[in-house]
Amino acid sequence: MLVVKIEDLKWKYLESRRQILSGINLKVEKGEFLAIMGPTGAGKTTLVLALNGTIPQRIPGEFSGRVEVLNMDTLKYDVSDIAKRIALVFEDPEIQFVMSNVEDEIVLGLEWLNISREEIEERIEWALDLVGLNKSFLVRQPNQLSGGEKQRIAIATAIARKPEILVLDEPTSDLDPRGKSEVISSIKKLRDEMDLTIIMVEHESDLVSELADRIIVLDNGRIIVEGDPSYVFRKIDYIKNHGVFPPEYVEIGLKLGVNGFPRNVEDLIARLREKNIKARQFEEKQLFRDKAKIVEVRNVEYAYPDGIVALRGVNLDIFEKELIALVGPNGSGKTTLAKIIAGLLKPVKGEVLIDGRPIENYDRLKLSEKIGYVYQNPEHQIFNQTVWDEVAFGLKLRNLNYKDIEEKVEKCLEKFKLKRLAREHPFFLSKGEKRRLALASIYALKPKVMIVDEPTTGQDKRFSEEIMKTLKVLTEYGGACLVITHSISIAVKYCDRIVVLKDGKVIADGNPRLVLLNERVVEEGKLTTPATFKIYKELNLPTPPPVTVEEFIERVKISC
């Protein structure tokens, strides 16, 4: 039974210069789990907004084609009617919160269903449990939640309504690895129990491979390939050119010539154990801190006005020419520490020194020349009318001449793949493009230390790596960069150091490969090691394990 039927869908936002969707044809069966993949800006979010009629009913633009969901033509049924049967969870949970606390937020979506108070209470508890939260969260205000907690509440709010179709736009993008796994497992359980149709936009191919019945890959507003995971992920080079990377275990298996399509990491390990495996030794470099020290954090503690203690005696040094990953579970204090280093928060105890001077001795403009901060949510710092003006804004404050400003802006737009969007209003950008814009606006100022909160969230893997390469180049010119991230595979590949926080304390600080070999730190820091790590270790090959597929293939051989 078809629950979604899309015919020749085309869409362009009003006043936008780009055609976002360019002839989409798609059918979805009842009970199917469909994954939508593709590079940032491919049109994925626009497509899901068309499923409940938000496009074209609530957002102006040029629409043609036909979208039918649960036998409802989205041009003939109002969004409010469609929303009773299809639930949409956005990539950014903050734009969905309208009530003052979690309980009221969930109840708001249930009141119009005409169910009893007792059933409402049962659904709330059931939905929270499915996303790994408990009833103590009901009294919390949205601003008291971490990014990952907000996303789980948004999903719980949608699930509580028991919709026929659940549409998820990057539902795990703000979760730490363990929370991500819990939510995905819950969604799978829900689908199995309720025969729920799920349509999910997702960049992480491991999750897609495990859950999806079918994948469509979008690029430039068109479906360029579709099929089950084993079909799509075999097209390694083709999909990589379109911003989609297969799971590491799939690529390893195919490139090593293992028979069949590995279903997961454990399946590949079992297949490789049947082979005669040999591995070349790798000598890991020790970490030498002989560079100039830029930032010193000394015994810093911080508590929020509501009494939540975020940092407990943190000590951290940042040296020039270092790219540092700050990792740890949601709520461990990563963003709080970053904001203190940037001078956005003042510690209740301890001190921060920048180039040997107390941070409070710098005025705001001088401090911004030393420390640049890119927020996790780009909406918090983007306010100009065009992409070009946003990148130019900070440069204008420094009274540069127009020629220099123009040159720097053009270079940044080129570097962050925003040149074709230079005259666009930021409103029309995808969230991934907005993240790149926020990053470009700070990168243009070339601060001595750049602090970036989750730069790869919402980005396809190809551009995530380009971002890290760009930040690496910044450090080569004498600066330093502190990156908050949940992407351990990216961190271990590009960063010189990895700092792990847990409950407001530093529990590890050192060479990324060596830190990840510490099982206690991995467990307490809720870190998910790269698949290459797990496969290599399970095969009892000489440490340290490789951090990329390319390195794995280079070091590991199957002999006859």
XYZ file of C-alpha atoms in Angstrom:
560
model
C 0.000 0.000 0.000
C 1.397 3.377 -1.011
C 1.466 6.057 1.699
C 3.547 8.635 -0.232
C 3.393 9.397 -3.930
C 5.401 12.265 -5.437
C 5.281 13.117 -9.132
C 7.642 15.544 -10.887
C 8.021 17.790 -7.814
C 9.822 21.062 -8.490
C 10.410 23.879 -6.043
C 12.220 27.218 -5.805
C 12.014 29.511 -2.787
C 10.607 32.963 -3.426
C 13.430 35.426 -4.172
C 15.962 32.565 -4.162
C 18.171 32.221 -7.214
C 18.364 28.434 -6.972
C 16.052 25.646 -8.075
C 16.012 23.460 -4.961
C 14.013 20.466 -6.236
C 14.213 19.657 -9.935
C 11.716 16.907 -10.715
C 11.415 14.445 -7.831
C 9.506 11.211 -8.394
C 9.125 8.993 -5.350
C 6.844 6.308 -3.884
C 6.907 5.029 -0.296
C 5.167 1.869 0.899
C 3.385 1.496 4.241
C 5.778 0.251 6.934
C 8.865 1.098 4.883
C 11.948 2.697 6.397
C 13.249 5.120 3.769
C 16.539 6.979 4.209
C 17.274 10.186 2.318
C 20.973 10.913 1.851
C 23.047 13.408 -0.099
C 25.404 16.370 0.286
C 24.575 19.492 2.249
C 22.247 21.716 0.221
C 20.997 18.866 -1.979
C 17.337 19.597 -1.152
C 16.722 16.943 1.525
C 15.045 19.202 4.091
C 13.017 20.924 1.384
C 11.723 17.522 0.262
C 10.523 16.541 3.741
C 8.851 19.939 4.208
C 6.811 19.131 1.094
C 5.526 15.934 2.709
C 3.238 17.702 5.193
C 2.318 20.637 2.965
C 4.529 23.207 4.678
C 5.850 23.642 1.145
C 4.047 25.296 -0.582
C 1.299 26.247 1.937
C 3.398 28.031 4.558
C 6.565 28.964 2.670
C 6.261 31.078 -0.497
C 7.892 29.890 -3.678
C 7.385 28.331 -7.100
C 5.802 24.861 -6.832
C 4.849 22.350 -9.503
C 4.109 18.647 -9.530
C 2.024 16.556 -7.129
C 2.581 15.335 -3.559
C 0.097 12.872 -2.092
C 0.491 11.595 1.473
C -1.929 9.050 2.981
C -4.281 9.778 0.057
C -4.191 13.500 0.861
C -3.105 15.928 -1.856
C -0.923 18.454 -0.028
C -2.368 21.260 -2.144
C -5.939 20.398 -1.112
C -5.546 19.508 2.581
C -4.322 22.068 5.089
C -1.063 21.478 6.931
C -2.958 21.188 10.233
C -5.013 18.271 8.872
C -1.992 16.494 7.417
C -0.061 16.984 10.672
C -2.600 14.841 12.531
C -1.319 11.793 10.665
C 2.288 12.637 9.812
C 4.790 13.905 12.405
C 7.885 15.842 11.388
C 10.901 16.290 13.643
C 13.197 19.024 12.382
C 16.989 19.014 12.367
C 17.004 21.929 14.813
C 14.839 21.050 17.844
C 14.866 24.625 19.148
C 12.566 25.888 16.400
C 9.900 23.403 17.549
C 9.702 24.397 21.210
C 6.862 26.781 22.016
C 6.041 25.951 25.657
C 7.883 26.797 28.860
C 8.651 23.248 29.993
C 8.962 19.740 28.619
C 5.661 18.404 29.959
C 3.637 21.228 28.428
C 5.489 20.757 25.142
C 4.503 17.102 24.861
C 0.965 17.693 26.139
C 0.419 20.423 23.537
C 0.721 17.851 20.764
C -1.720 15.466 22.489
C -4.551 17.704 23.670
C -6.254 17.926 20.275
C -6.390 14.131 19.958
C -9.357 14.007 22.399
C -7.810 11.356 24.628
C -8.139 11.098 28.406
C -5.741 12.649 30.892
C -4.730 9.158 31.975
C -3.782 8.173 28.426
C -1.901 11.429 27.946
C 0.181 10.645 31.042
C 0.809 7.100 29.828
C 1.912 8.298 26.394
C 4.264 10.890 27.880
C 6.013 8.326 30.073
C 6.123 5.788 27.210
C 7.577 8.282 24.732
C 10.223 9.556 27.142
C 11.297 6.000 27.926
C 11.695 5.227 24.213
C 14.196 8.060 23.788
C 16.129 7.246 26.953
C 14.779 9.956 29.260
C 12.736 9.820 32.467
C 9.911 11.789 34.096
C 12.339 14.098 35.900
C 12.731 15.962 32.593
C 9.083 17.016 32.561
C 9.708 20.098 34.723
C 12.804 21.192 32.807
C 12.735 24.298 30.633
C 14.119 24.084 27.070
C 17.038 26.377 27.948
C 18.057 23.913 30.684
C 18.528 21.078 28.192
C 21.620 20.166 26.234
C 21.354 20.039 22.446
C 20.984 16.266 22.493
C 18.319 16.349 25.202
C 16.329 18.892 23.183
C 16.436 16.607 20.154
C 15.235 13.624 22.155
C 12.368 15.652 23.621
C 11.393 16.740 20.103
C 11.324 13.098 19.005
C 9.359 12.066 22.097
C 6.803 14.800 21.368
C 6.296 13.413 17.872
C 6.218 9.773 18.963
C 3.644 10.433 21.693
C 1.073 11.294 19.005
C 1.477 7.809 17.469
C 1.540 9.086 13.884
C 1.150 6.883 10.803
C 4.269 8.404 9.233
C 7.244 9.732 11.181
C 9.554 12.073 9.256
C 12.929 12.742 10.851
C 15.303 15.384 9.539
C 18.752 14.444 10.910
C 17.246 13.328 14.244
C 20.549 12.381 15.857
C 22.710 15.274 14.685
C 23.018 16.841 18.167
C 23.367 13.627 20.157
C 26.492 12.113 21.607
C 27.322 8.680 20.137
C 25.671 6.664 22.893
C 22.547 8.827 22.918
C 22.439 8.530 19.150
C 22.499 4.751 19.368
C 19.739 4.742 22.001
C 17.431 6.938 19.939
C 17.941 4.972 16.721
C 17.296 1.700 18.547
C 14.123 3.207 19.995
C 12.928 4.347 16.570
C 13.546 0.880 15.172
C 11.627 -0.696 18.050
C 8.762 1.715 17.522
C 8.610 0.968 13.808
C 8.582 -2.783 14.469
C 5.869 -2.557 17.141
C 3.551 -0.170 15.299
C 4.259 -0.912 11.637
C 5.190 2.754 11.414
C 6.427 4.256 8.159
C 9.626 6.198 8.780
C 11.323 8.632 6.429
C 14.669 9.807 7.746
C 17.200 12.306 6.422
C 20.612 11.127 7.600
C 24.284 11.590 6.735
C 25.620 8.666 8.797
C 25.721 5.629 6.580
C 26.247 3.163 9.451
C 22.828 4.029 10.847
C 21.232 3.974 7.419
C 22.742 0.587 6.565
C 21.406 -0.892 9.793
C 17.894 0.548 9.618
C 16.818 1.432 6.090
C 14.875 -0.783 3.735
C 15.672 1.623 0.913
C 17.915 4.632 0.297
C 17.515 7.539 -2.076
C 20.496 9.809 -2.715
C 19.714 13.415 -3.616
C 22.057 15.860 -5.286
C 21.219 19.197 -6.893
C 17.530 18.582 -6.287
C 17.382 15.237 -8.115
C 17.381 11.568 -7.076
C 20.617 10.234 -8.534
C 20.466 6.686 -7.177
C 18.063 4.561 -5.129
C 17.876 1.020 -3.866
C 18.512 -1.095 -0.780
C 21.711 -0.437 1.242
C 23.658 -3.288 -0.363
C 22.955 -1.856 -3.820
C 23.629 1.824 -3.028
C 26.731 1.356 -0.871
C 28.457 -0.867 -3.423
C 28.694 2.190 -5.697
C 31.573 3.515 -3.584
C 33.211 5.980 -5.956
C 29.934 7.182 -7.474
C 28.199 8.012 -4.193
C 31.369 9.550 -2.714
C 31.329 12.017 -5.600
C 27.847 12.965 -4.415
C 28.755 13.449 -0.752
C 27.695 10.003 0.512
C 30.239 7.642 2.047
C 29.474 3.956 2.624
C 30.011 2.481 6.105
C 33.678 1.836 6.816
C 33.107 -1.894 7.299
C 31.438 -2.111 3.886
C 34.289 -0.318 2.131
C 36.908 -2.414 3.930
C 35.125 -5.636 3.057
C 34.690 -4.745 -0.599
C 38.244 -3.449 -1.050
C 39.801 -6.458 0.678
C 37.795 -8.728 -1.599
C 35.718 -10.378 1.131
C 32.902 -12.447 -0.353
C 29.381 -11.092 0.099
C 28.092 -7.831 1.534
C 28.898 -7.444 5.265
C 25.757 -6.608 7.266
C 27.631 -4.907 10.111
C 31.025 -4.681 11.816
C 30.604 -8.035 13.576
C 29.745 -9.744 10.300
C 32.907 -8.405 8.643
C 35.055 -9.461 11.604
C 33.661 -13.002 11.376
C 34.422 -13.125 7.643
C 37.976 -11.810 8.132
C 38.706 -14.350 10.886
C 38.341 -17.043 8.262
C 41.226 -15.474 6.326
C 44.957 -15.357 6.903
C 45.377 -11.738 8.000
C 48.664 -9.898 8.386
C 49.239 -6.267 9.402
C 52.149 -3.882 9.059
C 53.345 -2.257 12.295
C 52.668 1.469 12.750
C 54.832 3.719 14.915
C 52.691 6.399 16.593
C 54.363 9.701 17.355
C 54.407 10.901 20.936
C 52.936 14.307 21.729
C 55.594 16.990 22.263
C 54.390 20.300 23.661
C 57.339 22.524 22.850
C 55.328 25.274 21.152
C 54.267 28.643 22.512
C 51.328 28.575 24.894
C 48.378 30.757 23.867
C 45.639 29.857 26.355
C 45.915 28.720 29.967
C 42.855 27.528 31.867
C 43.579 27.210 35.588
C 41.271 25.445 38.075
C 38.167 26.785 36.382
C 34.788 26.088 37.916
C 31.395 27.204 36.684
C 27.819 26.833 37.917
C 24.703 28.142 36.197
C 22.205 30.327 38.099
C 19.862 27.349 38.531
C 22.611 25.556 40.463
C 23.743 23.114 37.777
C 27.513 22.705 38.105
C 29.056 22.546 34.636
C 32.814 22.651 35.327
C 34.760 21.305 38.291
C 38.392 22.417 38.475
C 39.332 22.274 34.796
C 42.933 22.788 33.711
C 43.787 23.058 30.027
C 46.561 24.550 27.905
C 46.232 25.439 24.232
C 49.461 25.730 22.259
C 50.064 27.341 18.898
C 49.794 25.142 15.797
C 47.491 22.679 17.575
C 44.159 21.333 16.383
C 42.417 20.019 19.489
C 39.222 17.985 19.746
C 37.073 18.562 22.838
C 34.831 15.533 23.256
C 32.566 13.905 25.794
C 28.894 13.181 26.419
C 26.164 15.809 26.248
C 26.123 17.855 29.426
C 29.791 17.188 30.232
C 30.669 20.914 30.055
C 32.235 21.217 26.601
C 30.318 24.272 25.399
C 30.554 25.935 28.825
C 34.349 25.567 28.802
C 34.538 26.901 25.250
C 32.461 29.959 26.133
C 34.651 30.684 29.148
C 37.792 30.567 26.989
C 36.068 32.920 24.528
C 35.136 35.337 27.317
C 31.390 34.784 26.863
C 31.045 33.374 30.389
C 32.972 34.274 33.521
C 34.140 31.419 35.780
C 33.015 31.420 39.405
C 36.467 30.195 40.342
C 39.844 29.943 38.598
C 41.269 32.013 35.762
C 41.894 32.093 32.025
C 45.070 33.605 30.575
C 45.426 34.620 26.929
C 49.050 35.144 25.887
C 49.909 35.333 29.582
C 47.366 38.071 30.391
C 44.099 37.568 32.323
C 41.207 37.415 29.904
C 39.382 40.240 31.696
C 42.207 42.622 30.730
C 41.107 42.512 27.076
C 38.303 44.643 25.703
C 35.770 42.922 23.471
C 37.350 43.922 20.139
C 40.893 42.987 21.204
C 39.698 39.678 22.619
C 37.915 38.844 19.350
C 41.257 39.252 17.567
C 42.701 36.618 19.894
C 39.736 34.243 20.219
C 37.094 33.555 17.565
C 33.981 31.621 18.552
C 31.602 29.775 16.224
C 28.344 28.771 17.893
C 26.846 25.306 17.644
C 23.629 26.859 16.346
C 24.455 29.196 13.433
C 21.156 31.038 13.956
C 22.716 32.572 17.065
C 25.268 34.586 15.111
C 23.936 35.152 11.579
C 22.018 38.413 11.134
C 22.995 40.077 7.833
C 20.868 40.214 4.697
C 23.242 38.354 2.373
C 25.894 35.680 2.680
C 28.515 38.136 1.385
C 27.634 40.776 3.986
C 27.750 38.222 6.790
C 31.344 37.271 5.996
C 32.298 40.921 5.515
C 30.746 42.204 8.757
C 33.627 41.517 11.149
C 36.165 42.783 8.634
C 34.290 46.081 8.334
C 34.450 46.530 12.118
C 38.225 46.416 11.843
C 38.178 49.358 9.402
C 39.844 47.526 6.527
C 39.658 49.152 3.114
C 37.061 47.799 0.717
C 39.562 46.125 -1.587
C 41.044 44.086 1.264
C 37.579 43.201 2.548
C 36.458 42.102 -0.898
C 39.546 39.938 -1.377
C 39.210 38.242 2.020
C 35.464 37.647 1.617
C 35.858 36.119 -1.837
C 38.587 33.781 -0.595
C 36.443 32.645 2.326
C 33.373 32.106 0.177
C 35.467 29.986 -2.163
C 37.054 28.024 0.686
C 33.717 27.171 2.311
C 31.890 26.479 -0.975
C 29.560 29.457 -0.565
C 30.491 31.520 -3.608
C 27.380 30.612 -5.598
C 25.312 31.713 -2.583
C 27.037 35.069 -2.091
C 23.905 37.149 -2.789
C 21.444 34.764 -1.144
C 19.662 35.696 2.080
C 20.876 33.298 4.816
C 17.243 32.329 5.468
C 17.254 30.309 2.252
C 20.337 28.291 3.199
C 20.179 24.778 4.590
C 21.349 24.410 8.163
C 24.568 22.831 6.928
C 25.188 25.833 4.678
C 24.431 28.166 7.578
C 27.050 26.362 9.663
C 29.585 26.921 6.920
C 28.611 30.583 6.715
C 29.057 31.079 10.463
C 32.419 29.351 10.229
C 33.488 31.475 7.249
C 32.553 34.741 9.003
C 34.891 33.967 11.901
C 37.604 32.310 9.815
C 37.843 35.513 7.741
C 39.076 37.363 10.849
C 41.980 34.916 11.340
C 41.873 34.922 15.166
C 44.808 33.449 17.051
C 42.587 30.725 18.509
C 39.434 29.565 16.783
C 36.825 27.742 18.875
C 34.283 25.842 16.804
C 31.278 24.127 18.376
C 30.186 21.084 16.335
C 31.292 22.314 12.869
C 30.528 19.013 11.122
C 26.953 18.572 12.374
C 24.609 18.505 9.419
C 27.474 18.269 6.927
C 28.100 15.380 4.611
C 31.334 13.513 5.308
C 33.097 14.976 2.291
C 32.597 18.539 3.464
C 33.203 17.612 7.114
C 36.680 16.547 6.085
C 37.166 19.713 4.056
C 36.258 21.787 7.122
C 38.801 19.937 9.260
C 41.468 20.351 6.586
C 40.731 24.088 6.509
C 41.038 24.373 10.283
C 44.267 22.389 10.098
C 45.654 24.934 7.628
C 44.770 27.714 10.083
C 46.984 26.096 12.734
C 49.882 25.746 10.302
C 50.112 29.539 10.182
C 50.712 29.687 13.940
C 47.149 29.730 15.237
C 45.313 27.085 17.200
C 41.863 25.570 16.944
C 39.635 23.923 19.537
C 36.849 21.848 17.971
C 33.926 20.511 19.973
C 32.720 17.390 18.241
C 30.953 14.062 18.633
C 32.569 12.764 15.450
C 35.406 10.720 16.897
C 36.443 9.331 13.512
C 36.984 12.881 12.226
C 38.722 13.977 15.425
C 41.201 11.117 15.542
C 42.047 11.568 11.863
C 42.812 15.295 11.926
C 43.442 16.474 15.484
C 46.779 16.654 17.275
C 45.171 16.219 20.689
C 41.922 14.968 22.090
C 40.577 16.286 25.407
C 37.813 14.242 27.037
C 35.370 15.811 29.495
C 33.022 14.001 31.847
C 30.867 15.643 34.508
C 32.786 18.902 34.164
C 36.229 17.323 34.594
C 39.040 16.481 32.164
C 39.481 12.706 32.261
C 41.973 12.430 29.377
C 44.208 14.732 27.333
C 46.675 13.450 24.775
C 47.383 11.781 21.453
C 44.009 10.782 19.923
C 44.998 7.210 19.015
C 46.453 6.525 22.443
C 43.496 8.083 24.270
C 41.107 5.841 22.331
C 43.077 2.769 23.369
C 42.136 3.513 26.994
C 38.943 1.487 27.463
C 38.024 3.284 30.691
C 38.148 6.688 29.004
C 36.166 5.419 26.009
C 33.478 4.064 28.332
C 33.278 7.057 30.688
C 33.514 9.584 27.877
C 30.817 7.753 25.887
C 33.077 7.730 22.850
C 32.365 5.649 19.782
C 35.635 4.572 18.233
C 35.946 4.286 14.441
C 34.920 0.974 12.893
C 38.529 0.531 11.758
C 39.583 0.531 15.425
C 37.087 -2.115 16.468
C 37.735 -4.399 13.500
C 41.511 -4.171 13.910
C 41.458 -4.790 17.675
C 39.040 -7.714 17.403
C 41.416 -9.357 14.921
C 44.230 -9.029 17.523
C 46.507 -7.155 15.156
C 49.456 -5.071 16.449
C 48.500 -1.693 17.926
C 47.855 1.141 17.448
C 44.865 0.526 15.179
C 44.414 2.484 11.924
C 42.083 5.498 11.988
C 40.929 5.547 8.363
C 39.804 3.034 5.782
C 42.737 4.033 3.576
C 45.212 3.329 6.372
C 43.491 0.021 7.168
C 43.736 -1.143 3.555
C 47.371 -0.040 3.401
C 48.397 -1.873 6.571
C 46.233 -5.005 6.460
C 46.693 -7.737 3.875
C 44.955 -11.036 3.233
C 47.553 -13.623 2.305
C 46.887 -16.915 0.564
